[in-house]
mmCIF file of C-alpha atoms and ligand atoms in Angstrom:
data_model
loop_
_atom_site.group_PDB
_atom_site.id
_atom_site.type_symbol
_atom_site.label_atom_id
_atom_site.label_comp_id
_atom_site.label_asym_id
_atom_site.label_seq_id
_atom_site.Cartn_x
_atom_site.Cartn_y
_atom_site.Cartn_z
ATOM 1 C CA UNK A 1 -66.836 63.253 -54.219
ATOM 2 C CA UNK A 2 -66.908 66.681 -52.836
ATOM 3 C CA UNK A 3 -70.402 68.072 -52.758
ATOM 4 C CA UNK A 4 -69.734 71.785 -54.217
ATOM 5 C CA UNK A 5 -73.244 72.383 -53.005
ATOM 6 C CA UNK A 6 -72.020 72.926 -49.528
ATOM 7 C CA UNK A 7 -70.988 75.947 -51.088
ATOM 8 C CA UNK A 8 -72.965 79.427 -51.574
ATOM 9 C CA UNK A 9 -74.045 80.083 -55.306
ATOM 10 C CA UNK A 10 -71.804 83.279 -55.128
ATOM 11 C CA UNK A 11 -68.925 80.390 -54.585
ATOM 12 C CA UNK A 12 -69.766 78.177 -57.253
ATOM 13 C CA UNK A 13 -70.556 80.864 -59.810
ATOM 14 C CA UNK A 14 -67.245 82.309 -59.093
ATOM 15 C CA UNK A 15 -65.510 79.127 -59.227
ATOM 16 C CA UNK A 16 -67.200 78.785 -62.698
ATOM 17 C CA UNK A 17 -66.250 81.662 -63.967
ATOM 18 C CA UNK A 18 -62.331 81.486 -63.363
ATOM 19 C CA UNK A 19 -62.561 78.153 -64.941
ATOM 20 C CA UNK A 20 -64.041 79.498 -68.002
ATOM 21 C CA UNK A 21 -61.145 82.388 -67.965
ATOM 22 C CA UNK A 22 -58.994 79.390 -68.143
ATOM 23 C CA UNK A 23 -57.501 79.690 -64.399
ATOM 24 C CA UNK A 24 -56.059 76.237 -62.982
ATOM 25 C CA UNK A 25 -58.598 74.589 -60.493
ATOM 26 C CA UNK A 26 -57.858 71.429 -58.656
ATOM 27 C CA UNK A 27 -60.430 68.917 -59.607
ATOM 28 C CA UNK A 28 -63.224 69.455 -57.434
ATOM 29 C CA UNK A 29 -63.216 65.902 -55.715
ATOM 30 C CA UNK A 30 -60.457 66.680 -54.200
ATOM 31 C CA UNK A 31 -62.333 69.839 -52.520
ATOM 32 C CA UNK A 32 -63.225 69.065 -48.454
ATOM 33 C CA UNK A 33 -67.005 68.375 -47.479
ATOM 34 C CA UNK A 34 -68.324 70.625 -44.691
ATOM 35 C CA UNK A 35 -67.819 66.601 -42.853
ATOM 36 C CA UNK A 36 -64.758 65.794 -44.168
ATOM 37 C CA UNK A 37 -63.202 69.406 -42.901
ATOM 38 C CA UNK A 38 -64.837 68.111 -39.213
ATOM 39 C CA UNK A 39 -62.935 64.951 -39.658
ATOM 40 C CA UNK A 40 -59.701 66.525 -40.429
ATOM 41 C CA UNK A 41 -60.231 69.556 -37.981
ATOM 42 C CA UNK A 42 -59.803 66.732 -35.638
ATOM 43 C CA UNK A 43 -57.109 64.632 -36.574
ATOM 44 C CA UNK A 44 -55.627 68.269 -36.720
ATOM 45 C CA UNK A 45 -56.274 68.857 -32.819
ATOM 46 C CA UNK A 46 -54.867 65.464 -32.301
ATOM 47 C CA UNK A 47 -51.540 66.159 -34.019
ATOM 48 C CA UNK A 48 -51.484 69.608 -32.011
ATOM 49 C CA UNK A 49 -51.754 67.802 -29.109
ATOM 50 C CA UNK A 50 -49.134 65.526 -29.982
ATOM 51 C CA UNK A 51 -46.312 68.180 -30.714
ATOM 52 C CA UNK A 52 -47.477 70.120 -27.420
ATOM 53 C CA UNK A 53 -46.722 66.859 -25.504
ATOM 54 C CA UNK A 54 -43.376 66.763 -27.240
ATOM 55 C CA UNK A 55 -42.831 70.554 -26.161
ATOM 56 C CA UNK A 56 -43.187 69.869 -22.862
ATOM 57 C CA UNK A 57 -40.291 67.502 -22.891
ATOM 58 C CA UNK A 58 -37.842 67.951 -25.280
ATOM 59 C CA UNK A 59 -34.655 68.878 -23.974
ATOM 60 C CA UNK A 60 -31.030 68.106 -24.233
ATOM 61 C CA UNK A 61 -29.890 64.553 -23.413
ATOM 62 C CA UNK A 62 -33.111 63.556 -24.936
ATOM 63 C CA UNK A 63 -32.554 61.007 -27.882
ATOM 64 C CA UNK A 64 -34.488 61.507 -30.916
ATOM 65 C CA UNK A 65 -35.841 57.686 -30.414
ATOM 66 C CA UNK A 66 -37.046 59.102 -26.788
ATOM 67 C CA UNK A 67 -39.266 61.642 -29.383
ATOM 68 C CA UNK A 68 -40.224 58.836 -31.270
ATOM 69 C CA UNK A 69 -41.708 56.933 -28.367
ATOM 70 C CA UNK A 70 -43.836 59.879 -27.068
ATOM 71 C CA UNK A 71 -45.500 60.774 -30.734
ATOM 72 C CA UNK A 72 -46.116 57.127 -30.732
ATOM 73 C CA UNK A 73 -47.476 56.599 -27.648
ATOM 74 C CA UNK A 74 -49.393 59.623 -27.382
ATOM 75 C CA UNK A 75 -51.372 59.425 -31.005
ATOM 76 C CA UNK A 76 -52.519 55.848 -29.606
ATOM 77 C CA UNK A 77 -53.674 57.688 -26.818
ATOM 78 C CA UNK A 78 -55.818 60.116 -28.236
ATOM 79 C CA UNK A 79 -57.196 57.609 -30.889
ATOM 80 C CA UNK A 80 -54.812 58.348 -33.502
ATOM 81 C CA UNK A 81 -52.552 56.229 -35.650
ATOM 82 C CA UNK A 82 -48.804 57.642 -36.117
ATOM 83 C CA UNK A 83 -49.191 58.425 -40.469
ATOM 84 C CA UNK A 84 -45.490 57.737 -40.628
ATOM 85 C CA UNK A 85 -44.970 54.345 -39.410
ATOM 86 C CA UNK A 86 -44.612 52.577 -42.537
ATOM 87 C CA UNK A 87 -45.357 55.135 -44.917
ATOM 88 C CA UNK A 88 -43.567 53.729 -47.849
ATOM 89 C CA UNK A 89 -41.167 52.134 -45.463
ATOM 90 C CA UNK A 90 -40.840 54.559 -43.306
ATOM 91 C CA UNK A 91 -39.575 52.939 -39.836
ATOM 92 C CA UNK A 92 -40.503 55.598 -37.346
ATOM 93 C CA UNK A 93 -43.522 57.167 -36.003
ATOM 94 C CA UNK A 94 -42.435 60.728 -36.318
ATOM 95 C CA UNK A 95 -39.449 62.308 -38.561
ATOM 96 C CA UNK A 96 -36.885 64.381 -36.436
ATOM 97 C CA UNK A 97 -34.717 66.487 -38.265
ATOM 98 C CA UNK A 98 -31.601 68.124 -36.478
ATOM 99 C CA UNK A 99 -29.314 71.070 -37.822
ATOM 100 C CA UNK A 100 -28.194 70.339 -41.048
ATOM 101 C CA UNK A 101 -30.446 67.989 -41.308
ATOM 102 C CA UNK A 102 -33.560 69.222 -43.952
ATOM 103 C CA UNK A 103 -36.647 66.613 -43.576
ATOM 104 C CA UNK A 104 -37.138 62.977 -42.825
ATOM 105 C CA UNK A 105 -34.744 61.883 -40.067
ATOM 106 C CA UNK A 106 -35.086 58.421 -38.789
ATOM 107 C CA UNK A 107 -35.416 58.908 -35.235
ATOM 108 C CA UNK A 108 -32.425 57.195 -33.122
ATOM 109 C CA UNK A 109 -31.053 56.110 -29.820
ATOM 110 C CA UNK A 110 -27.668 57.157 -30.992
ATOM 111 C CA UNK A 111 -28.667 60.679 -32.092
ATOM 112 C CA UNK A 112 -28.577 62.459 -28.458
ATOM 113 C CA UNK A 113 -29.839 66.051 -28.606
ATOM 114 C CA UNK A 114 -27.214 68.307 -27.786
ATOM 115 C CA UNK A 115 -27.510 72.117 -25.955
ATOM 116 C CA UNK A 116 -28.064 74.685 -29.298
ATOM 117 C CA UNK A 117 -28.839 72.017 -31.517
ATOM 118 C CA UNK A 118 -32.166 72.637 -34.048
ATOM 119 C CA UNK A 119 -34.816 70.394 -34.304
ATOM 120 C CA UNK A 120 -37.846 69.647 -36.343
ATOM 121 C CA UNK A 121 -40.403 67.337 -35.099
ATOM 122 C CA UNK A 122 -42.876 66.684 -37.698
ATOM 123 C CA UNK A 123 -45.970 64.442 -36.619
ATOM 124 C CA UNK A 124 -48.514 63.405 -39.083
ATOM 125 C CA UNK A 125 -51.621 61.178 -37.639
ATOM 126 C CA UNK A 126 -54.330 59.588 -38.865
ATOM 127 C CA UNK A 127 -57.783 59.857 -37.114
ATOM 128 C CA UNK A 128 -60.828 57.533 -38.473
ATOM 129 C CA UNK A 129 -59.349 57.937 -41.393
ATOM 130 C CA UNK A 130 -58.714 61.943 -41.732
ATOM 131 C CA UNK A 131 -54.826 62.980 -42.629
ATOM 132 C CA UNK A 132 -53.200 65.586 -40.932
ATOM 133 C CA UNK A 133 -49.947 67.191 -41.032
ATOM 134 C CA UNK A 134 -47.752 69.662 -38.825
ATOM 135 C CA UNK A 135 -44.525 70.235 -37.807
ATOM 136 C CA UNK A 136 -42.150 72.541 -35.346
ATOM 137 C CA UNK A 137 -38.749 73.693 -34.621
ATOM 138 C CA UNK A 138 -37.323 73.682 -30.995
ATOM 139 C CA UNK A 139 -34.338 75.129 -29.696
ATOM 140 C CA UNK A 140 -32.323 73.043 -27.107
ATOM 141 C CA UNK A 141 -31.186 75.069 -24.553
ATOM 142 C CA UNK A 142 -29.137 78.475 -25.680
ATOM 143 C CA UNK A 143 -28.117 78.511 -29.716
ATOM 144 C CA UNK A 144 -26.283 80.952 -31.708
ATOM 145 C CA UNK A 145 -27.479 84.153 -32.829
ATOM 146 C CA UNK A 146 -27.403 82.154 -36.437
ATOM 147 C CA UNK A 147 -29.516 79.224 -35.404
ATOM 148 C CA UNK A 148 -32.371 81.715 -33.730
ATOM 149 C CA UNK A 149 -32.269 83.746 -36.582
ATOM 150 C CA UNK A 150 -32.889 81.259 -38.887
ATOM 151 C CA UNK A 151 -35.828 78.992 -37.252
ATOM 152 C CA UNK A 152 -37.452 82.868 -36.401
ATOM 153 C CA UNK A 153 -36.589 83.768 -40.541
ATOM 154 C CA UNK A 154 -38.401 80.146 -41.328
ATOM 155 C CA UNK A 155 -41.335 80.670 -38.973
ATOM 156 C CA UNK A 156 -42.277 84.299 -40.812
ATOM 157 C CA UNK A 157 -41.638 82.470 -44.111
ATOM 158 C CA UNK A 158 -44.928 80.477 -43.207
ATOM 159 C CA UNK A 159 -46.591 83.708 -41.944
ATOM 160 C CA UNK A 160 -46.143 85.888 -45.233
ATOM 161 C CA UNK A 161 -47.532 82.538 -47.004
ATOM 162 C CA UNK A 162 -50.544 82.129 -44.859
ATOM 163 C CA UNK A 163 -51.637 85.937 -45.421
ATOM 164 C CA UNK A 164 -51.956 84.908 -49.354
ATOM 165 C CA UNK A 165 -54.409 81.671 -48.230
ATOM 166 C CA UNK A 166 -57.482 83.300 -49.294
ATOM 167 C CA UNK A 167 -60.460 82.275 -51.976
ATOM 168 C CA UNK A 168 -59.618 83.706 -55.473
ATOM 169 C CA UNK A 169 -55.905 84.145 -54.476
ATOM 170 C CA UNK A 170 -52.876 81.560 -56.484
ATOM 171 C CA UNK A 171 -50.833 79.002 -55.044
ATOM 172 C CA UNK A 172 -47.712 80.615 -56.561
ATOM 173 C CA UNK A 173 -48.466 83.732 -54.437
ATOM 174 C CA UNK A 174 -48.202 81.541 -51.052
ATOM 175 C CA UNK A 175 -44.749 79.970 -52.268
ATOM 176 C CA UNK A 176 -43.558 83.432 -53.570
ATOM 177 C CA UNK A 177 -44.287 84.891 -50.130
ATOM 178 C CA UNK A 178 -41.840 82.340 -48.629
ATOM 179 C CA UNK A 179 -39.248 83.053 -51.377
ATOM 180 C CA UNK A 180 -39.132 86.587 -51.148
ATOM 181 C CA UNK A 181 -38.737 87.146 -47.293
ATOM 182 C CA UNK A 182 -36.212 83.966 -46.975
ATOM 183 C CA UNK A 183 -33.955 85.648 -50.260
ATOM 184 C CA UNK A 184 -34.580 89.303 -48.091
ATOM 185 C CA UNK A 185 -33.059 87.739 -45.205
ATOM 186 C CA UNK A 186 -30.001 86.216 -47.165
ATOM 187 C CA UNK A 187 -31.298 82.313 -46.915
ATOM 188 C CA UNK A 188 -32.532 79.848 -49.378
ATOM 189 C CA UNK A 189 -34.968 77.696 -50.114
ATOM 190 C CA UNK A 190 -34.963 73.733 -50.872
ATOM 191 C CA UNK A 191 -37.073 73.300 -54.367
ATOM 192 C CA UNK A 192 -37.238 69.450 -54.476
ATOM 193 C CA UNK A 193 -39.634 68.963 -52.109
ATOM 194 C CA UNK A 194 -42.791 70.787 -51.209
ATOM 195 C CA UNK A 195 -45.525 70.979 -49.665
ATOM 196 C CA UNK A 196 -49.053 68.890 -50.562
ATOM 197 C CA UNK A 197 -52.510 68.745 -50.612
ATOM 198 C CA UNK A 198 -54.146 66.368 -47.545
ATOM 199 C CA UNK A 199 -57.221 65.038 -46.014
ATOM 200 C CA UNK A 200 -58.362 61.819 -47.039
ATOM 201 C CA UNK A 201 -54.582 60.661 -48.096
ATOM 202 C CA UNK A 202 -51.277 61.565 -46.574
ATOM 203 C CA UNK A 203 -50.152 63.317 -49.880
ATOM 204 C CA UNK A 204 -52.988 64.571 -52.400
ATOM 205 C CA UNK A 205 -52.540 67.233 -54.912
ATOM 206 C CA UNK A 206 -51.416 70.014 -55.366
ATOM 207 C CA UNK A 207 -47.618 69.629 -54.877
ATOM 208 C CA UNK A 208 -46.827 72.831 -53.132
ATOM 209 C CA UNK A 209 -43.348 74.794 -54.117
ATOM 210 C CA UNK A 210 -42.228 77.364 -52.156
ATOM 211 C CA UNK A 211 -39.916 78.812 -54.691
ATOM 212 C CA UNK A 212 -42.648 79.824 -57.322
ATOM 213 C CA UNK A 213 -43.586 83.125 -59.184
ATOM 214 C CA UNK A 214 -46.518 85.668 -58.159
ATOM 215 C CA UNK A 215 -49.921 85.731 -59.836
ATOM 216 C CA UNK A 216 -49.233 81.842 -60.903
ATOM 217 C CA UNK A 217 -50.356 78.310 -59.997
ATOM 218 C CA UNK A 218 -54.283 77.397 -59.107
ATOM 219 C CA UNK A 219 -56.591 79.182 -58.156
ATOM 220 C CA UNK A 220 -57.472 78.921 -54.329
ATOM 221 C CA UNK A 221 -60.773 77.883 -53.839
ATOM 222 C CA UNK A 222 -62.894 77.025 -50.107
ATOM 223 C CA UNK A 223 -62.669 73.348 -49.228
ATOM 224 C CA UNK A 224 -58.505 72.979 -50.753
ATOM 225 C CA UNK A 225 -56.729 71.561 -47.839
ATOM 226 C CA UNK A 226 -52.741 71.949 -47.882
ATOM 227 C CA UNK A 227 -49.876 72.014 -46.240
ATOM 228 C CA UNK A 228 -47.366 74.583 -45.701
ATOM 229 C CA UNK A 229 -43.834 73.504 -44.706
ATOM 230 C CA UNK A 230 -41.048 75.130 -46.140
ATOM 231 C CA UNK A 231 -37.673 73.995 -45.651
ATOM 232 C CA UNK A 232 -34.829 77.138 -45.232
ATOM 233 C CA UNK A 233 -31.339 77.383 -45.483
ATOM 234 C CA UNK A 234 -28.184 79.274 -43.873
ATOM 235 C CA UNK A 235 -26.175 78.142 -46.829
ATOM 236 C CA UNK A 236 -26.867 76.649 -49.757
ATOM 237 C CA UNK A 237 -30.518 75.812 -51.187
ATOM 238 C CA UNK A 238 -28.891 71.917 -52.659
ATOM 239 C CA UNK A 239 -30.006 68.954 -50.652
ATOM 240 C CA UNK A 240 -29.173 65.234 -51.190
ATOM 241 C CA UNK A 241 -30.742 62.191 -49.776
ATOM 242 C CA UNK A 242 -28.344 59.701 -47.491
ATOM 243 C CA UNK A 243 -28.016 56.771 -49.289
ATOM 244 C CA UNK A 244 -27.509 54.685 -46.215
ATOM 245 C CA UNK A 245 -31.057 55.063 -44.838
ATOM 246 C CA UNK A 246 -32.740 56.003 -48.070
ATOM 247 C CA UNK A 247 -34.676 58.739 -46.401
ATOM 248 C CA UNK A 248 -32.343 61.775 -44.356
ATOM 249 C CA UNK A 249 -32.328 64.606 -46.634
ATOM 250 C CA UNK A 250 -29.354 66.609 -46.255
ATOM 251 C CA UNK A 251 -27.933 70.199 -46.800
ATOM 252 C CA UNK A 252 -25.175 69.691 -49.823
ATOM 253 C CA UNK A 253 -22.846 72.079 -47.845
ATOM 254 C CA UNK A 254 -23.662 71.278 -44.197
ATOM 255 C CA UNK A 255 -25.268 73.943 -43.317
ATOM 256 C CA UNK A 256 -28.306 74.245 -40.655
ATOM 257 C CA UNK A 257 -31.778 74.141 -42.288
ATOM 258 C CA UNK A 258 -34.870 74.952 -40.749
ATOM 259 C CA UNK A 259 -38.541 73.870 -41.301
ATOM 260 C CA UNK A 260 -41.837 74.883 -39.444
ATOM 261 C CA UNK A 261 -45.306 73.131 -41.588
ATOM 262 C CA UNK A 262 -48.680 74.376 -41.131
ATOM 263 C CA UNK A 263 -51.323 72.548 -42.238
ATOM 264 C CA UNK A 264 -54.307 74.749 -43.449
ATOM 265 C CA UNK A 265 -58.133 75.116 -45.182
ATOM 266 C CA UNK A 266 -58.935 77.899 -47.466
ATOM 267 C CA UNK A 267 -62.687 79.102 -46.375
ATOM 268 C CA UNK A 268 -65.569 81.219 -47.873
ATOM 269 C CA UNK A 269 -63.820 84.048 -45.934
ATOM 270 C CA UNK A 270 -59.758 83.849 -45.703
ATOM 271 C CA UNK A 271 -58.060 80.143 -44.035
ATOM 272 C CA UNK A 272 -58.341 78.339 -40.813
ATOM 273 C CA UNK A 273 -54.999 76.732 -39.731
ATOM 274 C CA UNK A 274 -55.921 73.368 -38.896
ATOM 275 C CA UNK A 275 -52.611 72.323 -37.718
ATOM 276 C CA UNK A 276 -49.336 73.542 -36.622
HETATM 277 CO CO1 LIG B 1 -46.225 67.436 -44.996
#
């Protein structure tokens, strides 16, 4: 159970009132201690560290199975546990996404990465029992003008959504923010998957859609823990899954998609990113 009383009065009378008004609140267990945010703060740092190690080394004629090993090895390291490695079957300690690739690639020795390919490494770990969440794009080597244009469109998407993490703001206001400046900038936005609440499981509520309306969804309150991760298209927002592995999620017309996930808390006072 979350202890609300961590909370200033002004919080919890607040939080009170909304509910009363009939606003949406998640259910306050699900609402981080001031102990459990410590714990996850530093499963967070460990993840960070992770995808920095992996930014120091990624390169062409790297193999995404070469990515795997390093986010394997270096959660151990730190004291972490890779969250991926058989998350409902999931065979790999990391999921590496390339071009038109959306989410959830099985990392590979066959799949070699290749100059002005686009990647997204997305590392979750597990630290004494705290979930956290991130995930990055990297450029290999010189890419078109397309490519840049869309992992730099993708990366502001998550911007514009972080400025609406606040107490007292909506969780349709932080999906609408990604909408609006990927539809601005011609690209589109995957709706079947989302973006989730996260701390003491991999995948908590809320289910986060990035495709959602202003002034809707619940009401942020301090201690909500989420992620932030939406995935952007050149072409088409219709995905399908690859049948073969049960897990690759595709674009439906083969074009590039790009996906950059924060991982954040909403405070008394605004957010703290705890991961990205
Ligand atoms: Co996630």
């Amino acid at each position: 159970m979350a202890t609300p009383d961590a909370f200033s009065p002004d919080v919890l009378q607040r939080m009170e009132e909304y509910r009363h008004k009939g606003y949406p609140l998640l259910p306050d267990s699900l609402l981080k201690t001031p102990q459990q945010i410590q714990g996850i703060r530093e499963s967070g740092r460990i993840n960070v560290a992770v995808l920095d190690h992996v930014a120091e080394r990624i390169a062409a004629g790297v193999s995404t199975e070469q990515i795997n090993q390093w986010v394997h090895e270096e959660t151990l390291r730190l004291g972490g546990i890779p969250a991926p490695l058989g998350y409902q079957g999931f065979p790999k300690s990391v999921c590496t996404s390339v071009n038109d690739q959306v989410c959830h690639g099985i990392p590979s020795p066959d799949v070699i990465l290749q100059e002005g390919d686009i990647i997204n490494v997305d590392v979750s770990t597990i630290y004494n029992g705290f979930f956290s969440d991130s995930s990055r794009m990297f450029i290999i080597g010189n890419t078109s003008p397309k490519r840049q244009r869309l992992v730099r469109i993708t990366k502001e998407c998550v911007d514009a959504a972080l400025e609406q993490v606040k107490p007292w703001g909506r969780l349709g206001d932080v999906g609408y923010a990604v909408h609006r400046h990927a539809r601005k900038n011609g690209c589109n936005v995957v709706r079947e998957i989302g973006g989730h609440g996260i701390g003491l499981a991999f995948h908590e509520e809320p289910f986060v859609s990035f495709v959602s309306h202003r002034n809707s969804g619940l009401l942020l309150v301090p201690g909500m823990v989420f992620t932030i991760e939406p995935m952007v298209n050149l072409g088409s927002a219709h995905v399908y899954v690859d049948t073969d592995d049960g897990w690759t999620i595709y674009t439906a017309d083969g074009s590039d998609s790009a996906q950059w996930e924060v991982q954040v808390l909403v405070t008394e006072t605004g957010c703290e990113v705890l991961a990205w």
